PDB file of C-alpha atoms in Angstrom:
ATOM      1  CA  MET A  30      94.440  -5.062  42.593  1.00  0.00           C
ATOM      2  CA  ASP A  31      95.924  -5.778  46.029  1.00  0.00           C
ATOM      3  CA  ILE A  32      92.789  -7.748  46.900  1.00  0.00           C
ATOM      4  CA  ILE A  33      93.184  -9.961  43.821  1.00  0.00           C
ATOM      5  CA  TYR A  34      96.856 -10.561  44.534  1.00  0.00           C
ATOM      6  CA  SER A  35      96.032 -11.337  48.158  1.00  0.00           C
ATOM      7  CA  ILE A  36      93.508 -14.009  47.204  1.00  0.00           C
ATOM      8  CA  ILE A  37      95.854 -15.512  44.606  1.00  0.00           C
ATOM      9  CA  ALA A  38      98.728 -15.595  47.095  1.00  0.00           C
ATOM     10  CA  GLY A  39      96.494 -17.291  49.669  1.00  0.00           C
ATOM     11  CA  ILE A  40      95.432 -19.913  47.143  1.00  0.00           C
ATOM     12  CA  VAL A  41      99.040 -20.558  46.104  1.00  0.00           C
ATOM     13  CA  GLN A  42     100.107 -20.834  49.750  1.00  0.00           C
ATOM     14  CA  GLY A  43      97.220 -23.145  50.632  1.00  0.00           C
ATOM     15  CA  LEU A  44      98.028 -25.496  47.767  1.00  0.00           C
ATOM     16  CA  THR A  45     101.800 -25.499  47.648  1.00  0.00           C
ATOM     17  CA  GLU A  46     102.322 -25.744  51.408  1.00  0.00           C
ATOM     18  CA  PHE A  47     100.858 -29.254  51.306  1.00  0.00           C
ATOM     19  CA  LEU A  48     101.263 -30.596  47.772  1.00  0.00           C
ATOM     20  CA  PRO A  49     104.794 -31.831  46.922  1.00  0.00           C
ATOM     21  CA  VAL A  50     105.347 -29.123  44.315  1.00  0.00           C
ATOM     22  CA  SER A  51     107.274 -26.310  46.096  1.00  0.00           C
ATOM     23  CA  SER A  52     105.766 -22.952  46.982  1.00  0.00           C
ATOM     24  CA  SER A  53     108.964 -21.098  46.087  1.00  0.00           C
ATOM     25  CA  GLY A  54     108.898 -22.448  42.534  1.00  0.00           C
ATOM     26  CA  HIS A  55     105.403 -21.128  42.026  1.00  0.00           C
ATOM     27  CA  LEU A  56     106.209 -17.756  43.548  1.00  0.00           C
ATOM     28  CA  VAL A  57     109.110 -17.454  41.104  1.00  0.00           C
ATOM     29  CA  VAL A  58     106.788 -17.946  38.132  1.00  0.00           C
ATOM     30  CA  LEU A  59     103.979 -15.753  39.470  1.00  0.00           C
ATOM     31  CA  HIS A  60     106.181 -12.913  40.680  1.00  0.00           C
ATOM     32  CA  ASP A  61     109.288 -12.835  38.513  1.00  0.00           C
ATOM     33  CA  PHE A  62     107.794 -13.837  35.176  1.00  0.00           C
ATOM     34  CA  LEU A  63     104.052 -13.121  35.274  1.00  0.00           C
ATOM     35  CA  LYS A  64     104.719  -9.910  37.246  1.00  0.00           C
ATOM     36  CA  PHE A  65     102.165 -10.664  39.962  1.00  0.00           C
ATOM     37  CA  ASP A  66     103.175  -8.034  42.486  1.00  0.00           C
ATOM     38  CA  PHE A  67     102.351  -9.754  45.770  1.00  0.00           C
ATOM     39  CA  ILE A  68     102.234  -7.596  48.859  1.00  0.00           C
ATOM     40  CA  ASP A  69     105.807  -8.170  49.869  1.00  0.00           C
ATOM     41  CA  ASN A  70     105.748  -7.268  53.536  1.00  0.00           C
ATOM     42  CA  LEU A  71     106.113  -9.073  56.800  1.00  0.00           C
ATOM     43  CA  ALA A  72     102.444  -8.734  57.745  1.00  0.00           C
ATOM     44  CA  PHE A  73     101.286 -10.600  54.660  1.00  0.00           C
ATOM     45  CA  ASP A  74     103.875 -13.324  55.196  1.00  0.00           C
ATOM     46  CA  VAL A  75     102.542 -13.745  58.734  1.00  0.00           C
ATOM     47  CA  VAL A  76      98.898 -14.164  57.736  1.00  0.00           C
ATOM     48  CA  LEU A  77      99.732 -16.719  55.038  1.00  0.00           C
ATOM     49  CA  HIS A  78     101.680 -18.832  57.537  1.00  0.00           C
ATOM     50  CA  LEU A  79      98.909 -18.516  60.089  1.00  0.00           C
ATOM     51  CA  GLY A  80      96.407 -19.523  57.418  1.00  0.00           C
ATOM     52  CA  THR A  81      98.176 -22.792  56.660  1.00  0.00           C
ATOM     53  CA  LEU A  82      98.628 -23.388  60.395  1.00  0.00           C
ATOM     54  CA  PHE A  83      94.885 -22.971  60.945  1.00  0.00           C
ATOM     55  CA  ALA A  84      94.180 -25.387  58.091  1.00  0.00           C
ATOM     56  CA  LEU A  85      96.452 -27.986  59.704  1.00  0.00           C
ATOM     57  CA  VAL A  86      94.966 -27.522  63.169  1.00  0.00           C
ATOM     58  CA  ILE A  87      91.368 -27.708  61.934  1.00  0.00           C
ATOM     59  CA  PHE A  88      91.954 -30.842  59.875  1.00  0.00           C
ATOM     60  CA  PHE A  89      94.109 -32.672  62.424  1.00  0.00           C
ATOM     61  CA  TRP A  90      92.368 -31.387  65.557  1.00  0.00           C
ATOM     62  CA  SER A  91      91.417 -34.830  66.852  1.00  0.00           C
ATOM     63  CA  ASP A  92      94.927 -36.159  66.155  1.00  0.00           C
ATOM     64  CA  ILE A  93      96.498 -33.179  67.898  1.00  0.00           C
ATOM     65  CA  LEU A  94      94.389 -33.755  71.010  1.00  0.00           C
ATOM     66  CA  LYS A  95      95.122 -37.480  70.898  1.00  0.00           C
ATOM     67  CA  TYR A  96      98.890 -37.053  70.708  1.00  0.00           C
ATOM     68  CA  LEU A  97      98.987 -34.223  73.248  1.00  0.00           C
ATOM     69  CA  ARG A  98      97.031 -36.363  75.685  1.00  0.00           C
ATOM     70  CA  ALA A  99      99.354 -39.297  75.030  1.00  0.00           C
ATOM     71  CA  PHE A 100     102.429 -37.105  75.491  1.00  0.00           C
ATOM     72  CA  PHE A 101     101.342 -35.889  78.924  1.00  0.00           C
ATOM     73  CA  GLN A 102     100.290 -39.407  79.889  1.00  0.00           C
ATOM     74  CA  SER A 103     103.796 -40.582  79.015  1.00  0.00           C
ATOM     75  CA  LEU A 104     105.234 -38.086  81.498  1.00  0.00           C
ATOM     76  CA  ALA A 105     103.174 -39.694  84.240  1.00  0.00           C
ATOM     77  CA  LYS A 106     103.497 -43.265  83.021  1.00  0.00           C
ATOM     78  CA  TRP A 107     106.123 -44.083  80.411  1.00  0.00           C
ATOM     79  CA  ASN A 108     104.712 -46.746  78.085  1.00  0.00           C
ATOM     80  CA  LEU A 109     106.120 -46.112  74.626  1.00  0.00           C
ATOM     81  CA  ARG A 110     106.646 -49.793  73.925  1.00  0.00           C
ATOM     82  CA  ASN A 111     102.933 -50.626  74.150  1.00  0.00           C
ATOM     83  CA  ASP A 112     101.194 -47.298  73.516  1.00  0.00           C
ATOM     84  CA  VAL A 113     101.408 -46.283  69.853  1.00  0.00           C
ATOM     85  CA  ASN A 114     100.003 -42.804  70.528  1.00  0.00           C
ATOM     86  CA  GLN A 115     102.681 -42.070  73.123  1.00  0.00           C
ATOM     87  CA  ARG A 116     105.293 -43.352  70.721  1.00  0.00           C
ATOM     88  CA  LEU A 117     104.128 -41.191  67.813  1.00  0.00           C
ATOM     89  CA  ALA A 118     103.791 -38.126  70.031  1.00  0.00           C
ATOM     90  CA  TRP A 119     107.452 -38.422  71.003  1.00  0.00           C
ATOM     91  CA  TYR A 120     108.521 -39.261  67.450  1.00  0.00           C
ATOM     92  CA  ILE A 121     106.868 -36.089  66.141  1.00  0.00           C
ATOM     93  CA  LEU A 122     108.460 -33.992  68.880  1.00  0.00           C
ATOM     94  CA  ILE A 123     111.973 -35.362  68.378  1.00  0.00           C
ATOM     95  CA  ALA A 124     111.746 -35.331  64.572  1.00  0.00           C
ATOM     96  CA  THR A 125     110.927 -31.615  64.719  1.00  0.00           C
ATOM     97  CA  PHE A 126     114.347 -30.706  66.121  1.00  0.00           C
ATOM     98  CA  PRO A 127     116.498 -31.039  62.953  1.00  0.00           C
ATOM     99  CA  ALA A 128     114.404 -28.549  60.966  1.00  0.00           C
ATOM    100  CA  ALA A 129     113.994 -26.241  63.966  1.00  0.00           C
ATOM    101  CA  ILE A 130     117.751 -26.141  64.586  1.00  0.00           C
ATOM    102  CA  ALA A 131     118.585 -25.739  60.892  1.00  0.00           C
ATOM    103  CA  GLY A 132     115.999 -22.993  60.508  1.00  0.00           C
ATOM    104  CA  TYR A 133     117.220 -21.081  63.544  1.00  0.00           C
ATOM    105  CA  PHE A 134     120.893 -21.112  62.570  1.00  0.00           C
ATOM    106  CA  PHE A 135     120.947 -21.338  58.782  1.00  0.00           C
ATOM    107  CA  GLU A 136     117.659 -20.045  57.312  1.00  0.00           C
ATOM    108  CA  ASN A 137     118.948 -16.603  56.358  1.00  0.00           C
ATOM    109  CA  GLY A 138     122.157 -17.974  54.874  1.00  0.00           C
ATOM    110  CA  ILE A 139     120.345 -20.639  52.880  1.00  0.00           C
ATOM    111  CA  GLU A 140     117.796 -18.118  51.608  1.00  0.00           C
ATOM    112  CA  LEU A 141     120.597 -15.789  50.521  1.00  0.00           C
ATOM    113  CA  PHE A 142     122.701 -18.470  48.832  1.00  0.00           C
ATOM    114  CA  PHE A 143     119.982 -20.577  47.220  1.00  0.00           C
ATOM    115  CA  ARG A 144     117.429 -17.873  46.362  1.00  0.00           C
ATOM    116  CA  GLN A 145     118.363 -17.984  42.700  1.00  0.00           C
ATOM    117  CA  THR A 146     115.781 -18.748  40.059  1.00  0.00           C
ATOM    118  CA  SER A 147     117.987 -21.258  38.251  1.00  0.00           C
ATOM    119  CA  LEU A 148     118.651 -23.186  41.477  1.00  0.00           C
ATOM    120  CA  VAL A 149     114.929 -23.247  42.288  1.00  0.00           C
ATOM    121  CA  ALA A 150     114.268 -24.729  38.849  1.00  0.00           C
ATOM    122  CA  ALA A 151     117.030 -27.294  39.338  1.00  0.00           C
ATOM    123  CA  MET A 152     115.640 -28.342  42.734  1.00  0.00           C
ATOM    124  CA  LEU A 153     112.165 -28.729  41.243  1.00  0.00           C
ATOM    125  CA  ILE A 154     113.520 -31.212  38.718  1.00  0.00           C
ATOM    126  CA  VAL A 155     115.950 -33.044  41.018  1.00  0.00           C
ATOM    127  CA  VAL A 156     113.399 -33.588  43.786  1.00  0.00           C
ATOM    128  CA  GLY A 157     110.831 -34.520  41.154  1.00  0.00           C
ATOM    129  CA  VAL A 158     113.114 -37.337  40.000  1.00  0.00           C
ATOM    130  CA  LEU A 159     113.688 -38.435  43.615  1.00  0.00           C
ATOM    131  CA  LEU A 160     109.930 -38.422  44.182  1.00  0.00           C
ATOM    132  CA  TYR A 161     109.473 -40.677  41.155  1.00  0.00           C
ATOM    133  CA  LEU A 162     112.144 -43.123  42.325  1.00  0.00           C
ATOM    134  CA  ALA A 163     110.775 -43.285  45.878  1.00  0.00           C
ATOM    135  CA  ASP A 164     107.208 -43.723  44.669  1.00  0.00           C
ATOM    136  CA  ARG A 165     108.134 -46.296  42.043  1.00  0.00           C
ATOM    137  CA  PHE A 166     110.532 -48.530  43.968  1.00  0.00           C
ATOM    138  CA  SER A 167     109.592 -48.266  47.664  1.00  0.00           C
ATOM    139  CA  ALA A 168     107.827 -51.166  49.380  1.00  0.00           C
ATOM    140  CA  ARG A 169     104.947 -49.050  50.812  1.00  0.00           C
ATOM    141  CA  ILE A 170     103.859 -51.744  53.281  1.00  0.00           C
ATOM    142  CA  LYS A 171     103.805 -49.841  56.596  1.00  0.00           C
ATOM    143  CA  THR A 172     101.224 -47.589  58.200  1.00  0.00           C
ATOM    144  CA  ILE A 173     102.008 -44.614  60.406  1.00  0.00           C
ATOM    145  CA  ASP A 174     101.467 -46.766  63.519  1.00  0.00           C
ATOM    146  CA  GLN A 175     104.398 -48.978  62.448  1.00  0.00           C
ATOM    147  CA  LEU A 176     106.859 -46.106  62.143  1.00  0.00           C
ATOM    148  CA  SER A 177     110.150 -46.601  63.998  1.00  0.00           C
ATOM    149  CA  PHE A 178     112.177 -44.000  65.870  1.00  0.00           C
ATOM    150  CA  SER A 179     115.027 -44.075  63.339  1.00  0.00           C
ATOM    151  CA  SER A 180     112.588 -43.669  60.445  1.00  0.00           C
ATOM    152  CA  SER A 181     110.829 -40.719  62.067  1.00  0.00           C
ATOM    153  CA  LEU A 182     114.174 -39.051  62.775  1.00  0.00           C
ATOM    154  CA  LEU A 183     115.248 -39.548  59.155  1.00  0.00           C
ATOM    155  CA  ILE A 184     112.028 -37.888  57.997  1.00  0.00           C
ATOM    156  CA  GLY A 185     112.742 -35.046  60.421  1.00  0.00           C
ATOM    157  CA  ILE A 186     116.229 -34.589  58.966  1.00  0.00           C
ATOM    158  CA  ALA A 187     114.704 -34.544  55.488  1.00  0.00           C
ATOM    159  CA  GLN A 188     112.377 -31.758  56.611  1.00  0.00           C
ATOM    160  CA  ALA A 189     115.430 -29.615  57.363  1.00  0.00           C
ATOM    161  CA  ILE A 190     116.515 -29.921  53.714  1.00  0.00           C
ATOM    162  CA  ALA A 191     113.274 -28.190  52.717  1.00  0.00           C
ATOM    163  CA  LEU A 192     114.834 -24.867  53.746  1.00  0.00           C
ATOM    164  CA  ILE A 193     116.383 -24.906  50.272  1.00  0.00           C
ATOM    165  CA  PRO A 194     113.953 -23.136  47.896  1.00  0.00           C
ATOM    166  CA  GLY A 195     112.435 -25.439  45.300  1.00  0.00           C
ATOM    167  CA  VAL A 196     112.731 -28.608  47.391  1.00  0.00           C
ATOM    168  CA  SER A 197     109.221 -28.648  48.958  1.00  0.00           C
ATOM    169  CA  ARG A 198     108.790 -29.561  52.605  1.00  0.00           C
ATOM    170  CA  SER A 199     105.970 -32.017  51.965  1.00  0.00           C
ATOM    171  CA  GLY A 200     107.770 -33.425  48.934  1.00  0.00           C
ATOM    172  CA  ILE A 201     111.054 -34.247  50.655  1.00  0.00           C
ATOM    173  CA  THR A 202     109.390 -35.640  53.794  1.00  0.00           C
ATOM    174  CA  ILE A 203     107.044 -37.825  51.746  1.00  0.00           C
ATOM    175  CA  ILE A 204     110.078 -39.116  49.842  1.00  0.00           C
ATOM    176  CA  ALA A 205     111.786 -39.924  53.142  1.00  0.00           C
ATOM    177  CA  GLY A 206     108.645 -41.646  54.411  1.00  0.00           C
ATOM    178  CA  LEU A 207     108.373 -43.768  51.292  1.00  0.00           C
ATOM    179  CA  THR A 208     112.001 -44.869  51.604  1.00  0.00           C
ATOM    180  CA  GLN A 209     111.097 -46.083  55.109  1.00  0.00           C
ATOM    181  CA  LYS A 210     108.386 -48.309  53.591  1.00  0.00           C
ATOM    182  CA  LEU A 211     105.417 -46.163  54.633  1.00  0.00           C
ATOM    183  CA  ASN A 212     102.468 -46.286  52.273  1.00  0.00           C
ATOM    184  CA  ARG A 213     101.702 -43.062  50.419  1.00  0.00           C
ATOM    185  CA  GLU A 214      98.846 -41.905  52.633  1.00  0.00           C
ATOM    186  CA  SER A 215     100.788 -42.626  55.842  1.00  0.00           C
ATOM    187  CA  ALA A 216     103.886 -40.847  54.514  1.00  0.00           C
ATOM    188  CA  ALA A 217     101.826 -37.749  53.725  1.00  0.00           C
ATOM    189  CA  ARG A 218      99.913 -37.893  57.018  1.00  0.00           C
ATOM    190  CA  PHE A 219     103.115 -38.054  59.079  1.00  0.00           C
ATOM    191  CA  SER A 220     104.576 -35.279  56.932  1.00  0.00           C
ATOM    192  CA  PHE A 221     101.622 -33.029  57.746  1.00  0.00           C
ATOM    193  CA  LEU A 222     101.620 -33.871  61.451  1.00  0.00           C
ATOM    194  CA  LEU A 223     105.360 -33.218  61.567  1.00  0.00           C
ATOM    195  CA  SER A 224     104.860 -29.847  59.899  1.00  0.00           C
ATOM    196  CA  ILE A 225     102.535 -28.493  62.605  1.00  0.00           C
ATOM    197  CA  PRO A 226     105.280 -27.569  65.138  1.00  0.00           C
ATOM    198  CA  ILE A 227     107.450 -26.136  62.347  1.00  0.00           C
ATOM    199  CA  VAL A 228     104.680 -24.044  60.788  1.00  0.00           C
ATOM    200  CA  PHE A 229     103.682 -22.880  64.278  1.00  0.00           C
ATOM    201  CA  GLY A 230     107.268 -21.939  65.111  1.00  0.00           C
ATOM    202  CA  ALA A 231     107.802 -20.125  61.820  1.00  0.00           C
ATOM    203  CA  GLY A 232     104.525 -18.266  62.249  1.00  0.00           C
ATOM    204  CA  ALA A 233     105.358 -17.297  65.841  1.00  0.00           C
ATOM    205  CA  LYS A 234     108.766 -15.996  64.767  1.00  0.00           C
ATOM    206  CA  LYS A 235     107.218 -13.909  62.002  1.00  0.00           C
ATOM    207  CA  VAL A 236     104.580 -12.529  64.377  1.00  0.00           C
ATOM    208  CA  PHE A 237     107.391 -11.513  66.747  1.00  0.00           C
ATOM    209  CA  ASP A 238     109.304  -9.903  63.874  1.00  0.00           C
ATOM    210  CA  LEU A 239     106.142  -8.080  62.825  1.00  0.00           C
ATOM    211  CA  PHE A 240     105.480  -6.536  66.220  1.00  0.00           C
ATOM    212  CA  THR A 241     109.111  -5.519  66.646  1.00  0.00           C
ATOM    213  CA  SER A 242     109.628  -3.978  63.217  1.00  0.00           C
ATOM    214  CA  GLN A 243     106.436  -2.481  61.820  1.00  0.00           C
ATOM    215  CA  SER A 244     102.760  -1.777  62.369  1.00  0.00           C
ATOM    216  CA  ILE A 245      99.764  -2.710  60.245  1.00  0.00           C
ATOM    217  CA  SER A 246      97.826   0.115  58.614  1.00  0.00           C
ATOM    218  CA  SER A 247      94.039  -0.018  58.602  1.00  0.00           C
ATOM    219  CA  SER A 248      93.997  -0.034  54.798  1.00  0.00           C
ATOM    220  CA  ASP A 249      95.813  -3.380  54.791  1.00  0.00           C
ATOM    221  CA  VAL A 250      93.350  -5.176  57.062  1.00  0.00           C
ATOM    222  CA  VAL A 251      90.911  -6.329  54.351  1.00  0.00           C
ATOM    223  CA  VAL A 252      93.753  -7.495  52.126  1.00  0.00           C
ATOM    224  CA  LEU A 253      95.346  -9.442  54.974  1.00  0.00           C
ATOM    225  CA  ILE A 254      92.061 -11.057  56.009  1.00  0.00           C
ATOM    226  CA  LEU A 255      91.336 -12.211  52.454  1.00  0.00           C
ATOM    227  CA  GLY A 256      94.810 -13.698  52.129  1.00  0.00           C
ATOM    228  CA  PHE A 257      94.375 -15.491  55.438  1.00  0.00           C
ATOM    229  CA  LEU A 258      90.914 -16.876  54.618  1.00  0.00           C
ATOM    230  CA  SER A 259      91.864 -18.090  51.144  1.00  0.00           C
ATOM    231  CA  SER A 260      94.941 -19.797  52.612  1.00  0.00           C
ATOM    232  CA  VAL A 261      92.874 -21.520  55.332  1.00  0.00           C
ATOM    233  CA  ILE A 262      90.078 -22.710  53.035  1.00  0.00           C
ATOM    234  CA  VAL A 263      92.284 -23.888  50.185  1.00  0.00           C
ATOM    235  CA  GLY A 264      94.774 -25.453  52.596  1.00  0.00           C
ATOM    236  CA  TYR A 265      92.089 -27.431  54.438  1.00  0.00           C
ATOM    237  CA  PHE A 266      90.570 -28.913  51.295  1.00  0.00           C
ATOM    238  CA  CYS A 267      94.010 -29.532  49.821  1.00  0.00           C
ATOM    239  CA  ILE A 268      94.958 -31.683  52.831  1.00  0.00           C
ATOM    240  CA  LYS A 269      91.628 -33.518  52.759  1.00  0.00           C
ATOM    241  CA  TYR A 270      91.597 -34.440  49.091  1.00  0.00           C
ATOM    242  CA  PHE A 271      95.335 -35.026  48.779  1.00  0.00           C
ATOM    243  CA  LEU A 272      95.232 -37.693  51.502  1.00  0.00           C
ATOM    244  CA  ARG A 273      92.187 -39.247  49.858  1.00  0.00           C
ATOM    245  CA  PHE A 274      93.908 -39.120  46.458  1.00  0.00           C
ATOM    246  CA  LEU A 275      96.957 -40.978  47.778  1.00  0.00           C
ATOM    247  CA  GLN A 276      94.849 -43.915  48.947  1.00  0.00           C
ATOM    248  CA  SER A 277      94.389 -45.036  45.352  1.00  0.00           C
ATOM    249  CA  HIS A 278      96.804 -43.046  43.168  1.00  0.00           C
ATOM    250  CA  SER A 279     100.540 -42.716  42.664  1.00  0.00           C
ATOM    251  CA  LEU A 280     102.510 -39.479  42.896  1.00  0.00           C
ATOM    252  CA  SER A 281     103.291 -39.449  39.171  1.00  0.00           C
ATOM    253  CA  VAL A 282     101.195 -36.368  38.415  1.00  0.00           C
ATOM    254  CA  PHE A 283     103.276 -34.334  40.873  1.00  0.00           C
ATOM    255  CA  VAL A 284     106.507 -35.735  39.446  1.00  0.00           C
ATOM    256  CA  TYR A 285     105.544 -34.623  35.947  1.00  0.00           C
ATOM    257  CA  TYR A 286     104.283 -31.283  37.221  1.00  0.00           C
ATOM    258  CA  ARG A 287     107.544 -30.512  39.041  1.00  0.00           C
ATOM    259  CA  ILE A 288     109.688 -31.415  36.064  1.00  0.00           C
ATOM    260  CA  VAL A 289     107.544 -29.411  33.643  1.00  0.00           C
ATOM    261  CA  LEU A 290     107.570 -26.385  35.966  1.00  0.00           C
ATOM    262  CA  GLY A 291     111.342 -26.606  36.362  1.00  0.00           C
ATOM    263  CA  LEU A 292     111.833 -26.794  32.601  1.00  0.00           C
ATOM    264  CA  LEU A 293     109.400 -23.902  32.137  1.00  0.00           C
ATOM    265  CA  ILE A 294     111.418 -21.733  34.512  1.00  0.00           C
ATOM    266  CA  PHE A 295     114.655 -22.616  32.699  1.00  0.00           C
ATOM    267  CA  THR A 296     112.982 -21.746  29.383  1.00  0.00           C
ATOM    268  CA  LEU A 297     111.729 -18.403  30.686  1.00  0.00           C
ATOM    269  CA  LEU A 298     115.195 -17.639  32.035  1.00  0.00           C
ATOM    270  CA  PHE A 299     116.702 -18.392  28.624  1.00  0.00           C
ATOM    271  CA  LEU A 300     114.153 -16.241  26.792  1.00  0.00           C
ATOM    272  CA  ASP A 301     114.616 -13.415  29.292  1.00  0.00           C
ATOM    273  CA  LYS A 302     118.307 -13.049  28.475  1.00  0.00           C
TER     274      LYS A 302
END
């Protein structure tokens, strides 16, 4: 059964890391209520994070090279005013700091305080309503190339809020992007690009924790590989088709989904009393 749970966990991670629906909300339903006993160890957490990181790197490989090249060019010849790639490279770097700082200092405290099923359900609904308002009333007239420094920093601050379970990192950053007049596809694209340093940092930290706290048994290798592969494959196609979806569709389906899931969790909590 560990193999089945591994594949399911990889699929859930690959989808919910990028869709604005909250991975923690889904893990609550699958683990607490449906009794899906995921392999709850550090090694499995590491491979799932590395899987979503690989999906991001594979999909955005050309963008990563472009912005890295622009960043190093800016060190030799500063031209942010006229070079949009240099500008975005620095925006992504600077906008990463709020979430990195918040994660380093407050992640454990936030996890301890907010890791309550009822609060996860509440965040699903609250952020769902915010997603509706941002999608319904924002101007959506700018592309990612027109992003300003203040707007990118605001999106970075929003990413820090995603430490609260039930919020959704992609959800809250897309909301922030929409409030800054980005169109849906550009808001999601910047959200994903902004997530790369954070996902990399979180994965690196977990790898360090893994090597300093436990070893991996040979019997776990197949399970870990399957979780990793399912996370990579599902994550890659999720990014691809979500960005394509946003070119011609609203975010309403995710709004309804979040609210329904939040209400479902509240209902299950009530029935479980």
